[in-house]
GROMACS .gro file of C-alpha atoms in nm:
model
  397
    1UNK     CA    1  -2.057 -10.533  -2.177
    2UNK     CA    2  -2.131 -10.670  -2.517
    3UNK     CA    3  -1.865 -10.894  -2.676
    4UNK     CA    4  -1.811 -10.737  -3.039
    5UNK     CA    5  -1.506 -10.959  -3.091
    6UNK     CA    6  -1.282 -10.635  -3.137
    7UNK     CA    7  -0.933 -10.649  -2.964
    8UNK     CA    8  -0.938 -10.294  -2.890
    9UNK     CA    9  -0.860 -10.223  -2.499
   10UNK     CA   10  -1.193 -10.125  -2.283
   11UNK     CA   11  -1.180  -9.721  -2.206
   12UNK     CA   12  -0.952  -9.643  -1.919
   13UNK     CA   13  -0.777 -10.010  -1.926
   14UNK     CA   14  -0.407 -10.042  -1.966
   15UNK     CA   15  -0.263 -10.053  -2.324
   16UNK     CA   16  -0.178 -10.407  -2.466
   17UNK     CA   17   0.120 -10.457  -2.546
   18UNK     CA   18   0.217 -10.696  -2.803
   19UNK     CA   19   0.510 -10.971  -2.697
   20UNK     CA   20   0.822 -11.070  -2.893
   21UNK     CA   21   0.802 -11.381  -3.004
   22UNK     CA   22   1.014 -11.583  -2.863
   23UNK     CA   23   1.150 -11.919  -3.082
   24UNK     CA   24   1.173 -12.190  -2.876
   25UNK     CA   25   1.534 -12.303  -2.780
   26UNK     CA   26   1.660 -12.514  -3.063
   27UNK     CA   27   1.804 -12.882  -2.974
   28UNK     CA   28   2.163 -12.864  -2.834
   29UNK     CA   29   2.429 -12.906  -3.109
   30UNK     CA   30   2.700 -13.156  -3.083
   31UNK     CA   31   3.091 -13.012  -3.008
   32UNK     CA   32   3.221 -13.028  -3.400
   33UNK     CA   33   3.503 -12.864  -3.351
   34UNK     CA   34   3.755 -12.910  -3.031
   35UNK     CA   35   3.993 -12.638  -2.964
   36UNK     CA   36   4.295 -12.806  -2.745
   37UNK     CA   37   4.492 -12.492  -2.577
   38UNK     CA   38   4.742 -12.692  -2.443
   39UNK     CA   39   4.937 -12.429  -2.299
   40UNK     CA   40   4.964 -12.101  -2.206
   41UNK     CA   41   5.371 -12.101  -2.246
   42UNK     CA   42   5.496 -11.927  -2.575
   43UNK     CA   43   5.859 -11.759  -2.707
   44UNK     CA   44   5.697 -11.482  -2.891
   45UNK     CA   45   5.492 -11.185  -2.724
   46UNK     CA   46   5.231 -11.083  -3.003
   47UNK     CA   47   5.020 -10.784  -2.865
   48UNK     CA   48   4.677 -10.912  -3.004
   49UNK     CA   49   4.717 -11.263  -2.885
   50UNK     CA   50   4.419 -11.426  -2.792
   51UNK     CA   51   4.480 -11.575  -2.469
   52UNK     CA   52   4.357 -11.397  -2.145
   53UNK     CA   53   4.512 -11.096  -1.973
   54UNK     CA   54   4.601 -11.279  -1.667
   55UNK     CA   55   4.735 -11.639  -1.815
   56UNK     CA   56   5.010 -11.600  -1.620
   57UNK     CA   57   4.791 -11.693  -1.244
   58UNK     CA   58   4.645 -11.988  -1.450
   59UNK     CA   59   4.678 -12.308  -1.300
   60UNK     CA   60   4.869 -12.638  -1.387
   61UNK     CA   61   4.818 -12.794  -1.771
   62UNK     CA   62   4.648 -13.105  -1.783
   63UNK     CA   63   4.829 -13.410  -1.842
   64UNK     CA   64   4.920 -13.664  -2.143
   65UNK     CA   65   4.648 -13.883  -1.993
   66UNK     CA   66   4.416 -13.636  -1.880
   67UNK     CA   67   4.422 -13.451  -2.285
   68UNK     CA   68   4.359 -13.813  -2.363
   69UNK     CA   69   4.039 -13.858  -2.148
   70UNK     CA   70   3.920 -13.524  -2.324
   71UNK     CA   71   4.003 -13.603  -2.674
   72UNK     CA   72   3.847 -13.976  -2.608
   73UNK     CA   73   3.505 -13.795  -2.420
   74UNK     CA   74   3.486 -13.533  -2.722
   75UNK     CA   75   3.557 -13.785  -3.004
   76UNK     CA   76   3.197 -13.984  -2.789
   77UNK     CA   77   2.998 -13.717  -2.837
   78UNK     CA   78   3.019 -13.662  -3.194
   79UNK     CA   79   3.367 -13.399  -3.238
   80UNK     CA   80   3.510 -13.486  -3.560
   81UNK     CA   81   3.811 -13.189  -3.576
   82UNK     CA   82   4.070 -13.091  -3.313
   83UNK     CA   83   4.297 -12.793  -3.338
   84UNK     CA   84   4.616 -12.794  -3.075
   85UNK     CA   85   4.721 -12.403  -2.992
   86UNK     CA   86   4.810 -12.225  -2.717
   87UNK     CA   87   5.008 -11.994  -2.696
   88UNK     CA   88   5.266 -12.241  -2.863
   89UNK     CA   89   5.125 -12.576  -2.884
   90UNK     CA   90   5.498 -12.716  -2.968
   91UNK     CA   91   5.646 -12.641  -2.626
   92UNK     CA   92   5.457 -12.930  -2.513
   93UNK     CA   93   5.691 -13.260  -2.502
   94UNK     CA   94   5.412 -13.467  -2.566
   95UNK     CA   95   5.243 -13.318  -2.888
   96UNK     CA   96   5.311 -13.628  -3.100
   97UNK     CA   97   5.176 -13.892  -2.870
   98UNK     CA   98   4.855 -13.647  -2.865
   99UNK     CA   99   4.817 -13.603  -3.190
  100UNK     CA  100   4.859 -13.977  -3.251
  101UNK     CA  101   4.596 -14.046  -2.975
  102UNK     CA  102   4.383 -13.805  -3.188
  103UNK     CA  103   4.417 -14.039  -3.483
  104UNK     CA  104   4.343 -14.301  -3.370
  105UNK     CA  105   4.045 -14.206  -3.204
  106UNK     CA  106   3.960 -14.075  -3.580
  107UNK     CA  107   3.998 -13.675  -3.532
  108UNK     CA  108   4.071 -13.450  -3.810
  109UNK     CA  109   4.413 -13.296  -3.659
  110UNK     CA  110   4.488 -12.917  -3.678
  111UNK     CA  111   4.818 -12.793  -3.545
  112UNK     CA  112   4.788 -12.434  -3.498
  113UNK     CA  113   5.162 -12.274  -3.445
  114UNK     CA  114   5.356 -11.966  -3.459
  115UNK     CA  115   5.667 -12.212  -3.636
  116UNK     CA  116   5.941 -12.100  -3.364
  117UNK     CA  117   6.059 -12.420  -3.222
  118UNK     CA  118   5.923 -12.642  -3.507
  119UNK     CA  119   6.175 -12.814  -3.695
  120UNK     CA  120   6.210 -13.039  -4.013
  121UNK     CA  121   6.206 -13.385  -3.780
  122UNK     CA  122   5.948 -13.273  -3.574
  123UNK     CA  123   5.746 -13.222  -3.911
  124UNK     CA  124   5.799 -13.581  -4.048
  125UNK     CA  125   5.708 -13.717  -3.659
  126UNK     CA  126   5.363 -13.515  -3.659
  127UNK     CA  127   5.293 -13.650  -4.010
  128UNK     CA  128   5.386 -13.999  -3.857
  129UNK     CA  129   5.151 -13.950  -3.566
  130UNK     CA  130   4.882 -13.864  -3.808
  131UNK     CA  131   4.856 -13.467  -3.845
  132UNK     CA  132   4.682 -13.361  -4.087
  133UNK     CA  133   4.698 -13.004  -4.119
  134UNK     CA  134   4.985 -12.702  -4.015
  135UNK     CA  135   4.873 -12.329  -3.986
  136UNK     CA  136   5.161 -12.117  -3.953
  137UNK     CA  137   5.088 -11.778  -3.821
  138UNK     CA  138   5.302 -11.486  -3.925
  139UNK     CA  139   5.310 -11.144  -3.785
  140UNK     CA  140   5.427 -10.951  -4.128
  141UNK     CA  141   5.591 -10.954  -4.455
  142UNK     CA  142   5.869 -10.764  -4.324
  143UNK     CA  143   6.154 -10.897  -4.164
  144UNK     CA  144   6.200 -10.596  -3.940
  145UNK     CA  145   5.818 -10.555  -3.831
  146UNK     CA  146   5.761 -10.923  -3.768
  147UNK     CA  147   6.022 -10.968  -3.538
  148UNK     CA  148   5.931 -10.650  -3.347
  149UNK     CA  149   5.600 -10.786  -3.318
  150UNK     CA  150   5.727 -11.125  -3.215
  151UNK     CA  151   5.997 -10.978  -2.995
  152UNK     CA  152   6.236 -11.237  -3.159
  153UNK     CA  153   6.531 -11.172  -3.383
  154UNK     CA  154   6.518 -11.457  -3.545
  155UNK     CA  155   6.116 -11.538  -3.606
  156UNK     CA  156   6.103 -11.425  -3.965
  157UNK     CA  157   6.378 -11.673  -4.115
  158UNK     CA  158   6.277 -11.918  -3.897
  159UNK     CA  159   5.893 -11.906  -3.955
  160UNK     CA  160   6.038 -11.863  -4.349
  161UNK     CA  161   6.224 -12.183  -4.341
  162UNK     CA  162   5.940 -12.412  -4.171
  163UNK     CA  163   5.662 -12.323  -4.393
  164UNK     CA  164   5.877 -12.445  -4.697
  165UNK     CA  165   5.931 -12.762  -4.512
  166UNK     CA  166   5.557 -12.785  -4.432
  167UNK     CA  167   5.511 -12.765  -4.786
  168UNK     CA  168   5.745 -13.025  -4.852
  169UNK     CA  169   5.604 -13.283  -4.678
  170UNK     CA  170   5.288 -13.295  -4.801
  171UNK     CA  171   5.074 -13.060  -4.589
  172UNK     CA  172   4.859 -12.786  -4.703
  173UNK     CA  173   5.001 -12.428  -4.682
  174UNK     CA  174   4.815 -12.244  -4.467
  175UNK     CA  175   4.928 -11.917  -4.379
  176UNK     CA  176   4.746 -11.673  -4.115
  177UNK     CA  177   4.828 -11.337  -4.091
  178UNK     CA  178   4.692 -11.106  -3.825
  179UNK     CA  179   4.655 -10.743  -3.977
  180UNK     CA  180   4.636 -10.434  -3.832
  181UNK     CA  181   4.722 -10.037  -3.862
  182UNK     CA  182   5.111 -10.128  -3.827
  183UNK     CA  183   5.096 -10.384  -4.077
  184UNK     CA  184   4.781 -10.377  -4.317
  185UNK     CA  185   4.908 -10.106  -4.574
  186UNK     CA  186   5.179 -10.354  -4.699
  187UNK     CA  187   4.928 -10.663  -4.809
  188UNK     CA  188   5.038 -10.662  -5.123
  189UNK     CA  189   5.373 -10.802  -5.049
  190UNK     CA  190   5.179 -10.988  -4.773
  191UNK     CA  191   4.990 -11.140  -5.062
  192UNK     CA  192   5.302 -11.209  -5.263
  193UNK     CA  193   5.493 -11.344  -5.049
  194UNK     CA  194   5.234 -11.616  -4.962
  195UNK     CA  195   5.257 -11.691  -5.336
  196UNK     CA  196   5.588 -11.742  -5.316
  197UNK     CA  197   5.573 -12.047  -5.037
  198UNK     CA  198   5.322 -12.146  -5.263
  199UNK     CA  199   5.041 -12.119  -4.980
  200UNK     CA  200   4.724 -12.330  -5.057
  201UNK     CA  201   4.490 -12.086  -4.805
  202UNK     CA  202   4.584 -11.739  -4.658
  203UNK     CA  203   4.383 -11.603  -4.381
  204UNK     CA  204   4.451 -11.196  -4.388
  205UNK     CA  205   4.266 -11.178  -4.051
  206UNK     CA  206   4.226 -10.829  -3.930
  207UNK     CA  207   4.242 -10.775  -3.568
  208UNK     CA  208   3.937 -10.895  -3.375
  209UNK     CA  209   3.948 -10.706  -3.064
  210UNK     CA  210   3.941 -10.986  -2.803
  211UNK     CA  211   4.273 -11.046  -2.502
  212UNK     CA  212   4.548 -10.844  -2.580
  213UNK     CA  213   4.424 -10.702  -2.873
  214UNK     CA  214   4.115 -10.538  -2.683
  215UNK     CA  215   4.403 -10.386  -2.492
  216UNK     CA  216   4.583 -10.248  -2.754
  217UNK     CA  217   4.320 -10.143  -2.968
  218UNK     CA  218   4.377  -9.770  -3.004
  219UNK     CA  219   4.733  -9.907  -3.156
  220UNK     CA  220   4.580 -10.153  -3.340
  221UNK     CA  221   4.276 -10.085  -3.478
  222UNK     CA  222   4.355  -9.973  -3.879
  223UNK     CA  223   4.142  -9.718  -4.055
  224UNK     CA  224   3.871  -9.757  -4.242
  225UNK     CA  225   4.033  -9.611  -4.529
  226UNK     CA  226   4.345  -9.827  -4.460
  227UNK     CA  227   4.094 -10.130  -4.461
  228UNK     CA  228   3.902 -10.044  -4.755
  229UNK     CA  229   4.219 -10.029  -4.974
  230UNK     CA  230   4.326 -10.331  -4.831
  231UNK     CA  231   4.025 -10.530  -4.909
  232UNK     CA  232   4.060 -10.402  -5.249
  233UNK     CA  233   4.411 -10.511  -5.322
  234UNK     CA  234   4.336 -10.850  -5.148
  235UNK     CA  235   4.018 -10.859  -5.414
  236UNK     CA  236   4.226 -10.731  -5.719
  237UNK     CA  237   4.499 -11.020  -5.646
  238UNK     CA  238   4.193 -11.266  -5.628
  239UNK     CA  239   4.149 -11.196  -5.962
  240UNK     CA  240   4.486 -11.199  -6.135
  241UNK     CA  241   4.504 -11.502  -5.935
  242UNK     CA  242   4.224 -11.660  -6.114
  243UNK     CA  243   4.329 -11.578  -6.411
  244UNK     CA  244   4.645 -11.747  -6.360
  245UNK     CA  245   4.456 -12.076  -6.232
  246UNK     CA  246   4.679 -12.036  -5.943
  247UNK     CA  247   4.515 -12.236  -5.607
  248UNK     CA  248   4.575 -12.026  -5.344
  249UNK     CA  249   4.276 -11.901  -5.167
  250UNK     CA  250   4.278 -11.595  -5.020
  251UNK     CA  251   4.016 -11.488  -4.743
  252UNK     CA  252   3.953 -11.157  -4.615
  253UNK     CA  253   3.849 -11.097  -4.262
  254UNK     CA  254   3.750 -10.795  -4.153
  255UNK     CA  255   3.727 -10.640  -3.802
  256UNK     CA  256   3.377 -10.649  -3.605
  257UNK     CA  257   3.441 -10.263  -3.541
  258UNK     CA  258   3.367 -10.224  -3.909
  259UNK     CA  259   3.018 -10.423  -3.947
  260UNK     CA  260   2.722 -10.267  -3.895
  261UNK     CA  261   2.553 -10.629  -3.785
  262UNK     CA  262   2.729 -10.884  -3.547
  263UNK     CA  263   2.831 -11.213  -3.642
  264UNK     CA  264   2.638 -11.475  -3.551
  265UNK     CA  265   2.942 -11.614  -3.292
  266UNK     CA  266   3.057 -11.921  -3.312
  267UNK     CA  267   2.733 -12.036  -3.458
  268UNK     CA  268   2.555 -12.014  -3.100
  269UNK     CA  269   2.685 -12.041  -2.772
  270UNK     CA  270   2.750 -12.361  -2.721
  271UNK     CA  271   2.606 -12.510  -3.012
  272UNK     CA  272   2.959 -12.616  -3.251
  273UNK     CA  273   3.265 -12.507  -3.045
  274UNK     CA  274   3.426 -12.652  -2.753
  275UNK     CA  275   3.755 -12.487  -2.593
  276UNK     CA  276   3.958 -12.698  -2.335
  277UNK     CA  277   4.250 -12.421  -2.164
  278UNK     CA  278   4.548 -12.592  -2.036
  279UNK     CA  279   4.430 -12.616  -1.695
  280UNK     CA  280   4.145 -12.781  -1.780
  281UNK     CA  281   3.854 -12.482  -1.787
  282UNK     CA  282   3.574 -12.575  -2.081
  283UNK     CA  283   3.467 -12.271  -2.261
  284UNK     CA  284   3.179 -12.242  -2.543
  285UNK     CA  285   3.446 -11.998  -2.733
  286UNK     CA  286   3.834 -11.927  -2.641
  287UNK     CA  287   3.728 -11.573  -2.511
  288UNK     CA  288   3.472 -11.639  -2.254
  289UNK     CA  289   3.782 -11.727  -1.953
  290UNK     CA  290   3.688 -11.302  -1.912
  291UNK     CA  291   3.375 -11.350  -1.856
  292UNK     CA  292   3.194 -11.344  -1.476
  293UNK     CA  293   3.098 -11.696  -1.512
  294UNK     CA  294   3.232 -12.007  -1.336
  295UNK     CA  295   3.248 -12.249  -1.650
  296UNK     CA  296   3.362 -12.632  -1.496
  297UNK     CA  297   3.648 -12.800  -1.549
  298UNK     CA  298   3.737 -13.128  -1.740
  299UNK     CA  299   3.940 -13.266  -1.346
  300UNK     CA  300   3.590 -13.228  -1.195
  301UNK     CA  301   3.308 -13.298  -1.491
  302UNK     CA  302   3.260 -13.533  -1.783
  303UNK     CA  303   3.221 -13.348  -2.138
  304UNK     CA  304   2.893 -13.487  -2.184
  305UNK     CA  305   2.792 -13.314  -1.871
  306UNK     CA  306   2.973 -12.988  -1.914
  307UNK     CA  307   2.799 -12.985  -2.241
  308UNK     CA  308   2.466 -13.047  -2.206
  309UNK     CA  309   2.366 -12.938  -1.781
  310UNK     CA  310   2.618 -12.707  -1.704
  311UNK     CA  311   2.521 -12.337  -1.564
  312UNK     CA  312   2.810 -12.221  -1.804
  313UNK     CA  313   2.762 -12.402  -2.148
  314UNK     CA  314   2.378 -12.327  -2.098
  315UNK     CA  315   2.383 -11.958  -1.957
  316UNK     CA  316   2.325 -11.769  -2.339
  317UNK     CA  317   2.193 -12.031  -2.556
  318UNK     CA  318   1.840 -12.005  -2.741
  319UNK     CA  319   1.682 -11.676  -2.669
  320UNK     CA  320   1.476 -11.671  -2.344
  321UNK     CA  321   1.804 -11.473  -2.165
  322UNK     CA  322   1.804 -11.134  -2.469
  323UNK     CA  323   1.670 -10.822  -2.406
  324UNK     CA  324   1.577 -10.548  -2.605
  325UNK     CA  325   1.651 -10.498  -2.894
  326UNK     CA  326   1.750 -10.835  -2.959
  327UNK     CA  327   1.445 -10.989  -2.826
  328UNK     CA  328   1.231 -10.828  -3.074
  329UNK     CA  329   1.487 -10.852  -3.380
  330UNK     CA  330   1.352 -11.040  -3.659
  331UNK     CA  331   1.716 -11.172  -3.715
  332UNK     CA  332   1.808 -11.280  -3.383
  333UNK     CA  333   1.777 -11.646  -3.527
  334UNK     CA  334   2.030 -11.550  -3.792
  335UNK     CA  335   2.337 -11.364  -3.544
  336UNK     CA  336   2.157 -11.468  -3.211
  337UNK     CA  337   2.225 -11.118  -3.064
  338UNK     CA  338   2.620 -11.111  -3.141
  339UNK     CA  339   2.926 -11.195  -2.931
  340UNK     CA  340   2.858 -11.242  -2.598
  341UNK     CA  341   3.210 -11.151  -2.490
  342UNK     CA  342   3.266 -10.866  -2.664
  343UNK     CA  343   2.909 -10.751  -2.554
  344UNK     CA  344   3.046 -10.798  -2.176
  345UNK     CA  345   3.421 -10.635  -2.301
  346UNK     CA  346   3.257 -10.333  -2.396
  347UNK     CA  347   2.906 -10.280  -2.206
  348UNK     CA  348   3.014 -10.448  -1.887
  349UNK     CA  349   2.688 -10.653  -1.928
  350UNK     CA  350   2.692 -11.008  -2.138
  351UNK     CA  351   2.298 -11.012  -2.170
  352UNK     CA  352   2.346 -10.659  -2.407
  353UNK     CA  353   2.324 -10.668  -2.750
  354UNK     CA  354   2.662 -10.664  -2.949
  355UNK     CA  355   2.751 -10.336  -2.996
  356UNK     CA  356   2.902 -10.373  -3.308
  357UNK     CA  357   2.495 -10.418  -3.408
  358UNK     CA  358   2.383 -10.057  -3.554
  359UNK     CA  359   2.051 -10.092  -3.358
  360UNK     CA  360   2.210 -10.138  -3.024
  361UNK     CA  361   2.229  -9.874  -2.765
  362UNK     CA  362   2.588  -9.884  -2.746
  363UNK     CA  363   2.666  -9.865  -3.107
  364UNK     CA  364   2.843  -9.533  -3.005
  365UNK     CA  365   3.125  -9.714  -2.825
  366UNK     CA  366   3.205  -9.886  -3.225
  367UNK     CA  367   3.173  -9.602  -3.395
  368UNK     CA  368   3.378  -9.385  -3.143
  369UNK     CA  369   3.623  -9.632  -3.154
  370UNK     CA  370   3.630  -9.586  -3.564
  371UNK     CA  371   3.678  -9.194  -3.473
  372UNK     CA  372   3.949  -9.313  -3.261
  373UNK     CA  373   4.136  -9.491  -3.563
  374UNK     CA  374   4.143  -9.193  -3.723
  375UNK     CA  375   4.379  -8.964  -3.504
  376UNK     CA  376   4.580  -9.294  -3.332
  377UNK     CA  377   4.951  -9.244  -3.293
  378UNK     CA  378   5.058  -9.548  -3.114
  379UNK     CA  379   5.376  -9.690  -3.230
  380UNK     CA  380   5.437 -10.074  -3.237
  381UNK     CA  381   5.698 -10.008  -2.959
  382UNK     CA  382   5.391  -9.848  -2.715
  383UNK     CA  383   5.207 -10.154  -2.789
  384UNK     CA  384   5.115 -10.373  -2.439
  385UNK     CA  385   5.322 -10.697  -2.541
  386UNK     CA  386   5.185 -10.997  -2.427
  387UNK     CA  387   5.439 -11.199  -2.205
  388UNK     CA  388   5.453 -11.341  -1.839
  389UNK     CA  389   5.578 -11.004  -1.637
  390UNK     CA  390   5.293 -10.834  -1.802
  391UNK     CA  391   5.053 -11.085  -1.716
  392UNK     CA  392   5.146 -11.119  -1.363
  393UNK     CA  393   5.123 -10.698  -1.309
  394UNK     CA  394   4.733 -10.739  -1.515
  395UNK     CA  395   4.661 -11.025  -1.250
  396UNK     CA  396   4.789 -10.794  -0.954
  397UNK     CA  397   4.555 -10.483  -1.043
   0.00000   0.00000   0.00000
């Protein structure tokens, strides 16, 4: 048959079908930012912590020495910040000599605390040791509703009293407040009363529905009339703010379950973020412990190699491992198909899109979760709370 240079199939051969295109996988970026989750342990139960269901089965924290051979193999490899958390990162008896090992090796030091069992002293020995930077975390503006949350009496005075001495040391005030439906409708006098410790930077993070807070969702999860009002307070403040020249900052996060595109997680997997849990586990993000992966272990592996050849650090970056539709989305280079974990969370499948992503198949598990919002009942008293018994009964079913 005459060539006549068309591309058109022959009759009665198989349709062509065009491919994605498929970017190649970009370099491998270097671990920025170290998250240190020293421990697990922690006095306060918050129902939308972070840490996995079943941290109560986790095995023993690393060592002074061991943290050190991290923090020394990071700092190597090109990690310039650190953040020590946990659960509470000041039940550790060591946390100065880390964070003064952390200085010297030339980190950028985060401490990232809940304020119960900080204390004045301990304040001027961290700023001794070389700390940079405090983040208190508080669970509302209300005396009542924050120590509910807490499940301590005496969290609000306390966390009260140390952010004024953070502020009087030195540090920057930065405040982080976790919002939800039980707490969300009083930002205003969230907002003030950040201006009254004379915070520098207020995170007014809604829920993201990771841990405990995936569990508790249906109590959690606010309205998106609750959150639109809330946004605009937060945005009216902004501006009275300004006009006031007053510094504080004020940033607005709002929940994935209210997006209609998925964040572009952690900047890649494995391409800016490096979490070390207490007993040692590596992890691209501080949510992917759930996920049905065997990551390695800082006792067994250098960080260069967990980094660069491990299974786990390598399983979802570039875009070779995305289906459809993110393989032929023309912004998979911008959100590189969404959060992995919450993609496994909710779809039971990592390699899915996000579902929080409008043109995923499983956008109706979001928006039925909106509908959910809408009619939820919970009380902060049904909430799961996240301490050790109910750990251990998670890790027995």
């Amino acid at each position: 048959m005459q060539n006549t240079g068309s591309n058109s199939p022959e009759p009665g051969s198989a349709p062509v079908h065009e491919q994605p295109y498929i970017p190649p996988t970009p370099a491998v970026g270097l671990p920025l930012w170290l998250l240190a989750e020293l421990t697990y342990r922690c006095p306060l139960q918050c129902p939308y912590c972070s840490n996995p269901l079943d941290f109560a089965k986790q095995g023993q924290e690393l060592s002074t020495e061991q943290w050190f051979k991290v923090m020394a193999e990071a700092r190597q490899m090109g990690a310039a910040q650190i953040g020590f958390s946990g659960g509470e990162p000041l039940v550790r008896q060591d946390l100065a000599e880390l964070i003064a090992e952390a200085r010297r090796l030339g980190f950028y030091t985060n401490l990232i605390t809940s304020g119960i069992g900080l204390t004045e002293q301990k304040i001027i020995d961290f700023k001794e040791a070389g700390l940079d930077h405090i983040q208190i975390s508080f669970q509302a503006s209300d005396e009542q509703v924050n120590n509910m949350l807490a499940g301590s009496k005496k969290a609000f005075a306390q966390k009260l009293e140390m952010a004024r001495a953070v502020k009087k040391h030195g540090y920057p005030m930065v405040l982080n407040f976790v919002t939800h439906r039980h707490n969300i409708d009083k930002i205003d006098k969230i907002i003030e009363l950040c201006v009254a410790l004379e915070a520098d930077f207020v995170e007014l993070a809604t829920c993201q529905f990771y841990g405990w807070a995936h569990l508790n969702r249906v109590g959690l999860l606010p309205t998106q009339d609750q959150l639109v009002r809330a946004e605009r307070i937060t945005n009216e403040y902004r501006e009275k703010l300004a006009v006031d020249n007053h510094p504080v900052k004020l940033i607005f996060v709002t929940p994935d379950y209210y997006e209609e595109r998925p964040k572009a997680c952690m900047n890649g997997w494995g391409n800016l973020f490096l979490t070390v849990t207490p007993d040692g586990t590596a992890l691209p993000c501080h949510g992917a412990r759930q996920m049905p992966i065997q990551f390695p272990n800082v006792r067994d592996h250098t960080l260069q190699h967990i980094w660069y050849d491990s299974f786990g650090f390598n399983r979802f970056r570039g875009y070779e491992w995305m289906k459809e539709p993110c393989r032929s989305c023309d912004e998979k280079e911008k959100d590189f198909g969404g959060c992995r974990c919450q993609a496994f969370m909710l779809t039971g499948d990592a390699s899915n899109a996000d579902p929080v992503c409008s043109k995923s198949p499983q956008h109706n598990l979001i928006t039925q979760a909106r509908d959910e919002a809408e009619y939820a009942s919970q009380t902060i008293e049904q909430l799961a709370f996240r301490n050790e018994r109910n750990s251990r009964l998670i890790a027995k079913s």
